[in-house]
Coordinates of C-alpha atoms in Angstrom, one line a residue:
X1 CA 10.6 50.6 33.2
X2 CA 9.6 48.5 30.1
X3 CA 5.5 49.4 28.9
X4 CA 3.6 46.7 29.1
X5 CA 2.9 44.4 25.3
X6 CA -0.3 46.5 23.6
X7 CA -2.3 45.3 20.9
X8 CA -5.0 46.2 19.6
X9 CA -8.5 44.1 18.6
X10 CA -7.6 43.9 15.4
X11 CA -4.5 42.1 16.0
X12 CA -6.5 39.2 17.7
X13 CA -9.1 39.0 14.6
X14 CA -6.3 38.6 12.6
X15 CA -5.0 36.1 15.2
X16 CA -8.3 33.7 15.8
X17 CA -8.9 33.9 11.6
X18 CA -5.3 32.2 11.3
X19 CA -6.4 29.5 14.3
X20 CA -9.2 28.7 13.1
X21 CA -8.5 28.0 9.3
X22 CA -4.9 27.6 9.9
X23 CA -4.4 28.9 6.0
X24 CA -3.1 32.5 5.8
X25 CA -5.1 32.5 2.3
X26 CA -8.2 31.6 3.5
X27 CA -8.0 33.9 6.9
X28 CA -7.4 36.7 4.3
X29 CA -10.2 35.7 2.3
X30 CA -12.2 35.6 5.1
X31 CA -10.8 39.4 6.6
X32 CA -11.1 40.7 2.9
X33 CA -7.4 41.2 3.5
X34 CA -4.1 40.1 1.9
X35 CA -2.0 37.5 2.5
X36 CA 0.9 38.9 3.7
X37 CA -0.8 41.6 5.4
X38 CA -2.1 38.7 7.8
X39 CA 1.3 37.2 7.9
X40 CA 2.5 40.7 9.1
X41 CA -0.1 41.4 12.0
X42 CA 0.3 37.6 13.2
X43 CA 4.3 38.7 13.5
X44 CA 3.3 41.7 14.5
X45 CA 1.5 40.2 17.6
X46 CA 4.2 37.8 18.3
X47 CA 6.7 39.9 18.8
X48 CA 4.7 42.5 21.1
X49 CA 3.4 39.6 23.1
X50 CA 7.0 38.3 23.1
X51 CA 5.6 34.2 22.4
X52 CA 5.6 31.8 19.7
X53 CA 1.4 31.9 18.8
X54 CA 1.9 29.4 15.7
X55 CA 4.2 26.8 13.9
X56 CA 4.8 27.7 10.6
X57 CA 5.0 24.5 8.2
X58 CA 4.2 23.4 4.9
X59 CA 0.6 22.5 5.3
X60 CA 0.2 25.9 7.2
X61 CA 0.0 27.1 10.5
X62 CA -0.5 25.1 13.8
X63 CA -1.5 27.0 17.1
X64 CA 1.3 25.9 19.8
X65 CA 0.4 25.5 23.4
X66 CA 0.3 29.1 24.3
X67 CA -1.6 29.6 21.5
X68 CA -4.4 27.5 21.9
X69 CA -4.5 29.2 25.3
X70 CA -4.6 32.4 24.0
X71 CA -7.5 31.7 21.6
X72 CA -9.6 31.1 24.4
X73 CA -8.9 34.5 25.9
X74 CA -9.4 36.0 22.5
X75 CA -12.5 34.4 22.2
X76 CA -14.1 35.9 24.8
X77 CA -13.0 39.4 24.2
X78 CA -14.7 38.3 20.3
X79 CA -18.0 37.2 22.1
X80 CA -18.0 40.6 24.4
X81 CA -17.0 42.5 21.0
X82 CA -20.0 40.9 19.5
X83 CA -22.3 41.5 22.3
X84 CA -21.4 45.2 22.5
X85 CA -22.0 46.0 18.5
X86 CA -25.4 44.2 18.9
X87 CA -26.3 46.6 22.0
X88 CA -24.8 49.7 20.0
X89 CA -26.4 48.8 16.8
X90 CA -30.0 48.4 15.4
X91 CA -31.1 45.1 14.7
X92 CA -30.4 45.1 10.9
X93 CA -27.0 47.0 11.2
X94 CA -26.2 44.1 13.8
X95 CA -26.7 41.5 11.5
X96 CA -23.6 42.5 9.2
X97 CA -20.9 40.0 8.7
X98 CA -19.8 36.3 7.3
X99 CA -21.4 33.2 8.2
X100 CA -19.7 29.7 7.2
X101 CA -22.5 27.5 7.6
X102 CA -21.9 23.3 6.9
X103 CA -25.0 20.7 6.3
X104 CA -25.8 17.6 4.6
X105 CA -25.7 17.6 0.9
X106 CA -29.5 16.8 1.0
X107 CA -30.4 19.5 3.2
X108 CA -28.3 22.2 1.7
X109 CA -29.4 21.3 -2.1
X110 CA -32.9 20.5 -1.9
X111 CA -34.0 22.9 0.9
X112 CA -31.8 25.6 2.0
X113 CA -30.8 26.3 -1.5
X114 CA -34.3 27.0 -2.1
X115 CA -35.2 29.4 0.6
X116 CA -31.7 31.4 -0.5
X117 CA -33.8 34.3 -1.6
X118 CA -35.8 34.9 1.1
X119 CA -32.4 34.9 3.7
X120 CA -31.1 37.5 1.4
X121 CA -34.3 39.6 1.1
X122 CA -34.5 39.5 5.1
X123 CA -30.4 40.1 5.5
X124 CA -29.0 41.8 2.7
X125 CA -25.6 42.9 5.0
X126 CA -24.8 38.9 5.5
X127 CA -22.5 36.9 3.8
X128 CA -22.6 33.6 3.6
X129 CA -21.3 30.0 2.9
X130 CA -22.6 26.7 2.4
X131 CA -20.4 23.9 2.9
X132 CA -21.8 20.5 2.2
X133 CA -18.2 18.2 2.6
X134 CA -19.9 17.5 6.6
X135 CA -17.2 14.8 7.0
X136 CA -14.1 17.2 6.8
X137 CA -16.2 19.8 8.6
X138 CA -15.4 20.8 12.7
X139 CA -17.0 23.3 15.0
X140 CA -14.4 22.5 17.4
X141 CA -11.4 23.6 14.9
X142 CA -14.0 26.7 14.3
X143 CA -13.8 25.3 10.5
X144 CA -17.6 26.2 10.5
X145 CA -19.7 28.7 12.2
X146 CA -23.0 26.8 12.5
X147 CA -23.9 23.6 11.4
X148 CA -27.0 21.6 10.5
X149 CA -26.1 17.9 11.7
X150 CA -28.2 14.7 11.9
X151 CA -27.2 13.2 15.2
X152 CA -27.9 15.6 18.2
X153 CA -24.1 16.6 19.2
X154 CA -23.0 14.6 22.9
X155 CA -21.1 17.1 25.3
X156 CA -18.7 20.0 24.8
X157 CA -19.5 23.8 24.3
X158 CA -22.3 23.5 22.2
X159 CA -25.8 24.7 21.5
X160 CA -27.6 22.3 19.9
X161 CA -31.7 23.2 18.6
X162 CA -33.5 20.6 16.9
X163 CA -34.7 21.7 13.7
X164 CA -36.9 19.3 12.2
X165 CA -38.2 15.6 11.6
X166 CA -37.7 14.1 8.4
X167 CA -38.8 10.7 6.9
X168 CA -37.6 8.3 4.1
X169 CA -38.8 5.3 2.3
X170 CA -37.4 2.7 -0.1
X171 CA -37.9 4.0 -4.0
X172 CA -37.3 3.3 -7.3
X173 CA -37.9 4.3 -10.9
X174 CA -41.5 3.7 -12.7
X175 CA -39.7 2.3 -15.3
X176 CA -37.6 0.0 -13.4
X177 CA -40.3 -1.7 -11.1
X178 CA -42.5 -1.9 -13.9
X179 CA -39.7 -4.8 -15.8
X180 CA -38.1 -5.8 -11.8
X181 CA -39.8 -9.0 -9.8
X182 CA -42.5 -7.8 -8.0
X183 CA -42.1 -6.7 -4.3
X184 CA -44.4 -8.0 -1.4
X185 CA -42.4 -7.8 1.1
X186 CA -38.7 -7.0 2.8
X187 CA -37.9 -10.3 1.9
X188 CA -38.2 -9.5 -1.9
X189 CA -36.1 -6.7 -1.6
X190 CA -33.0 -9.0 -1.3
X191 CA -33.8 -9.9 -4.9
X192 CA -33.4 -6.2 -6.2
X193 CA -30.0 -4.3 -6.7
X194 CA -29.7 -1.1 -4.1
X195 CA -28.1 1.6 -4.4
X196 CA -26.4 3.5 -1.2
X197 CA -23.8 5.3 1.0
X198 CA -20.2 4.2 0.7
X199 CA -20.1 2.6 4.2
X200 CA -16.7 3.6 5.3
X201 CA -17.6 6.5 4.4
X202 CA -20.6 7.4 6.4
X203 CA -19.9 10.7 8.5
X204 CA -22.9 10.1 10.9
X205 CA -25.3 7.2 12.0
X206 CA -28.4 8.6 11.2
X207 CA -27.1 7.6 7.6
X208 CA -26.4 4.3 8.5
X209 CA -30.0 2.7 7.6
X210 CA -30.0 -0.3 5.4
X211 CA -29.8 -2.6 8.3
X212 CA -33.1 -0.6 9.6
X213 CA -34.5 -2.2 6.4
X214 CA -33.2 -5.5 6.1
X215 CA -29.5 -6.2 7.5
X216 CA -29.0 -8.8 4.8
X217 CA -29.2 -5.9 1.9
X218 CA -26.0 -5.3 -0.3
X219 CA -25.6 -2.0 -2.0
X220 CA -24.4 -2.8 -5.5
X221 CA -23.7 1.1 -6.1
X222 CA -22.5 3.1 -3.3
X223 CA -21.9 6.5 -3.4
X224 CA -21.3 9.4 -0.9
X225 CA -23.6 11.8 -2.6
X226 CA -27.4 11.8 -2.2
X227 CA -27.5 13.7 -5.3
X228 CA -25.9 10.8 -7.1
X229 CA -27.7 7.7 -5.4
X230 CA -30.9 10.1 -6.3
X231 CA -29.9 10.6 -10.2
X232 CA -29.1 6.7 -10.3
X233 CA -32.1 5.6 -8.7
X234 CA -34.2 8.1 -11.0
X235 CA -31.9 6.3 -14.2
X236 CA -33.2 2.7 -13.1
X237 CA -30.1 1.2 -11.7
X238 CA -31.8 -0.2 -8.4
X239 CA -34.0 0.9 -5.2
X240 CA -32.5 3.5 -2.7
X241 CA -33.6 4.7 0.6
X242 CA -34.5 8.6 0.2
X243 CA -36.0 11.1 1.9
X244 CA -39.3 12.5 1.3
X245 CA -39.1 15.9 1.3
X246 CA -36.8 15.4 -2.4
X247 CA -37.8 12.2 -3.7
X248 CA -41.4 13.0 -3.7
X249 CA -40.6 15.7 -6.0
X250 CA -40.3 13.3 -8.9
X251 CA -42.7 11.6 -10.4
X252 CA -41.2 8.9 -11.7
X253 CA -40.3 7.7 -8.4
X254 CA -42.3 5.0 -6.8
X255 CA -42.3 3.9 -3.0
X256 CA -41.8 0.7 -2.2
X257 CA -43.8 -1.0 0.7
X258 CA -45.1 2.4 1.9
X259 CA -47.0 0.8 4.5
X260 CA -44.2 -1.3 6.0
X261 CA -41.2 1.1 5.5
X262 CA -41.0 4.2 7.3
X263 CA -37.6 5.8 8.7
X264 CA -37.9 9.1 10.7
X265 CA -33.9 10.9 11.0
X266 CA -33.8 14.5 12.3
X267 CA -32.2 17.5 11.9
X268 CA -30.7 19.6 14.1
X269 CA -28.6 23.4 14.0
X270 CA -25.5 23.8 16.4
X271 CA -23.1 26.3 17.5
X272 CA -20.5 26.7 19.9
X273 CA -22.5 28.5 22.6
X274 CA -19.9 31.5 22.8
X275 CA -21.1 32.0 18.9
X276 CA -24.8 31.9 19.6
X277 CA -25.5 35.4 20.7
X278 CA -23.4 37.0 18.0
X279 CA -25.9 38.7 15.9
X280 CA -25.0 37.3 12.7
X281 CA -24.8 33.3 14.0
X282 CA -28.2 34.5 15.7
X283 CA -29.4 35.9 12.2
X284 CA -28.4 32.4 10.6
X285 CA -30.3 30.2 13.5
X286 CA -33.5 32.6 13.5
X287 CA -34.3 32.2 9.7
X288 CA -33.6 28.6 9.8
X289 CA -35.8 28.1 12.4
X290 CA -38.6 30.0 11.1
X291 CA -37.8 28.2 7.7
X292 CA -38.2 24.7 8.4
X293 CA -41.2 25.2 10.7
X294 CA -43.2 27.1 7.3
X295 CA -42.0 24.2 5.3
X296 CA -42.7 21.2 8.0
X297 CA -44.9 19.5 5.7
X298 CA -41.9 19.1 3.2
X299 CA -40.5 16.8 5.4
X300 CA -43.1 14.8 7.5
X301 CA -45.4 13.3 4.5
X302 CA -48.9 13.4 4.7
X303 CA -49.8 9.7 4.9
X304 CA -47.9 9.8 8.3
X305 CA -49.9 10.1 11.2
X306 CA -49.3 10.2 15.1
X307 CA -49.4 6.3 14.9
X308 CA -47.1 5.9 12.1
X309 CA -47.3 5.4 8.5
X310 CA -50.8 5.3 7.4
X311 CA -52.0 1.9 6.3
X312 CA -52.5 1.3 1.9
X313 CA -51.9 -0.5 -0.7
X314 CA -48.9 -2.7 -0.4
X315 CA -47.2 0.0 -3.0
X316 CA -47.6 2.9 -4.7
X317 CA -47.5 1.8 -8.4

């Protein structure tokens, strides 16, 4: 009588790391392995399970049909894995691990990168990663663990927590509205040069605002970095739509019709819900939470109030 295929837990790390980067470099990376000591346990686990998990071609490796079965299987036994170390551990040896984590460029640069210190100081055994490429990013393909997202996500597996509000406003330069025709309102912005998204290239529709302005306005620069549209806008090429909680950290930029022009976008964290208890994608979610809601007045300005933008001056200059 044959004994039944064994393998052990380690095989099936090895396993969902290949399915869900489909790279055996990165998987390895990501195990702190080798490559071809990932390529072994996948051929390893193939041949005591006696069915083809993966395609092997150039680009890299492709789950077949029984595979993508057997990642959900393996999934679970990862969740129950996860659940038992958390009940077996204390709360900071819990917390141990790697967490990919993808958001906006703006969100990662000019807020998460600056609370960085504190996430270590509170989790010293986490690792993590910040991916700001959003549009190439996929919690379905497990490409990310968590991810901070502007539109709230519509069905599927998810957990989905809104994080914050945030608001932005038309700006330019000092400089540049000091020599530009004067503004009074959204009509005159048609005579100004604007600088914005690349529109094929916008990855979500809360970035889709010009038309929330005026739908006759025509970027003349587009680009799909904030941080760019900010350092051109601060260089005096044009007005840009920015949020507050960065633009107001310079100076030299201006709002233009404050009192008219106020868009509110939001920010939300979300998971596949069989990540959400593991203590380390928990670990991730807690401090963000926490962070945001010590920082709210970063990203709801003062000026607005329950009614909306307070009323001023017709600008800010």
């Amino acid at each position: 009588m044959n004994n039944p295929p064994q393998f052990t837990w380690d095989d099936l790390q090895f396993f969902l790391a290949v399915a869900r980067t489909g790279q055996l470099s990165t998987a390895a990376r990501q195990l702190r392995s080798s490559h071809a000591t990932v390529s072994r346990r996948i051929d390893r686990l193939e041949f005591t399970l006696k069915v083809k998990l993966f395609e092997r071609n150039p680009r890299g490796y492709v789950l077949t049909a029984m595979g993508t079965r057997f990642v959900e299987t393996a999934e679970r036994m990862e969740q129950e894995t996860e659940r038992l170390r958390a009940d077996l551990a204390d709360g900071s040896m819990a917390q141990r691990g790697l967490v990919r984590l993808s958001a906006p460029e703006g969100f990662a640069n000019f807020f998460f990168a600056t609370v960085l210190p504190q996430f270590a100081a509170q989790h010293p055994h986490l690792s993590l990663e910040l991916v700001t490429i959003q549009q190439i990013m996929s919690l379905s393909r497990k490409e990310a663990d968590l991810s901070v997202v502007l539109d709230e996500p519509k069905g599927g597996a998810y957990f989905a927590e809104k994080l914050t509000d945030y608001h932005l406003q038309v700006y330019g330069s000092r400089d540049y509205l000091a020599k530009a025709p004067a503004i009074t309102s959204r009509e005159d912005l048609l005579n100004h040069p604007f600088v914005s998204y690349i529109e094929e290239m916008i990855f979500a529709p809360g970035l889709d605002y010009l038309g929330d302005v005026h739908p006759r306005i025509k970027p003349q620069f587009q680009s799909s970095s904030i941080f760019a549209q900010l350092t051109a806008t601060r260089n005096g090429l044009g007005l840009c739509i920015l949020p507050y909680f960065f633009a107001s950290r310079y100076p030299e930029l201006v709002r233009v019709l404050p009192e008219e022009i106020d868009l509110k976008r939001h920010y939300w964290i979300t998971c596949h819900r069989d990540l959400k208890q593991a203590p380390r994608v928990r670990a991730v979610i807690d401090f963000l939470r926490e962070a945001v809601r010590g920082e709210d007045a970063r990203f709801v300005p003062p000026y607005v109030t329950a009614a909306g933008p307070a009323r001023r001056a017709r600008s800010d200059i």
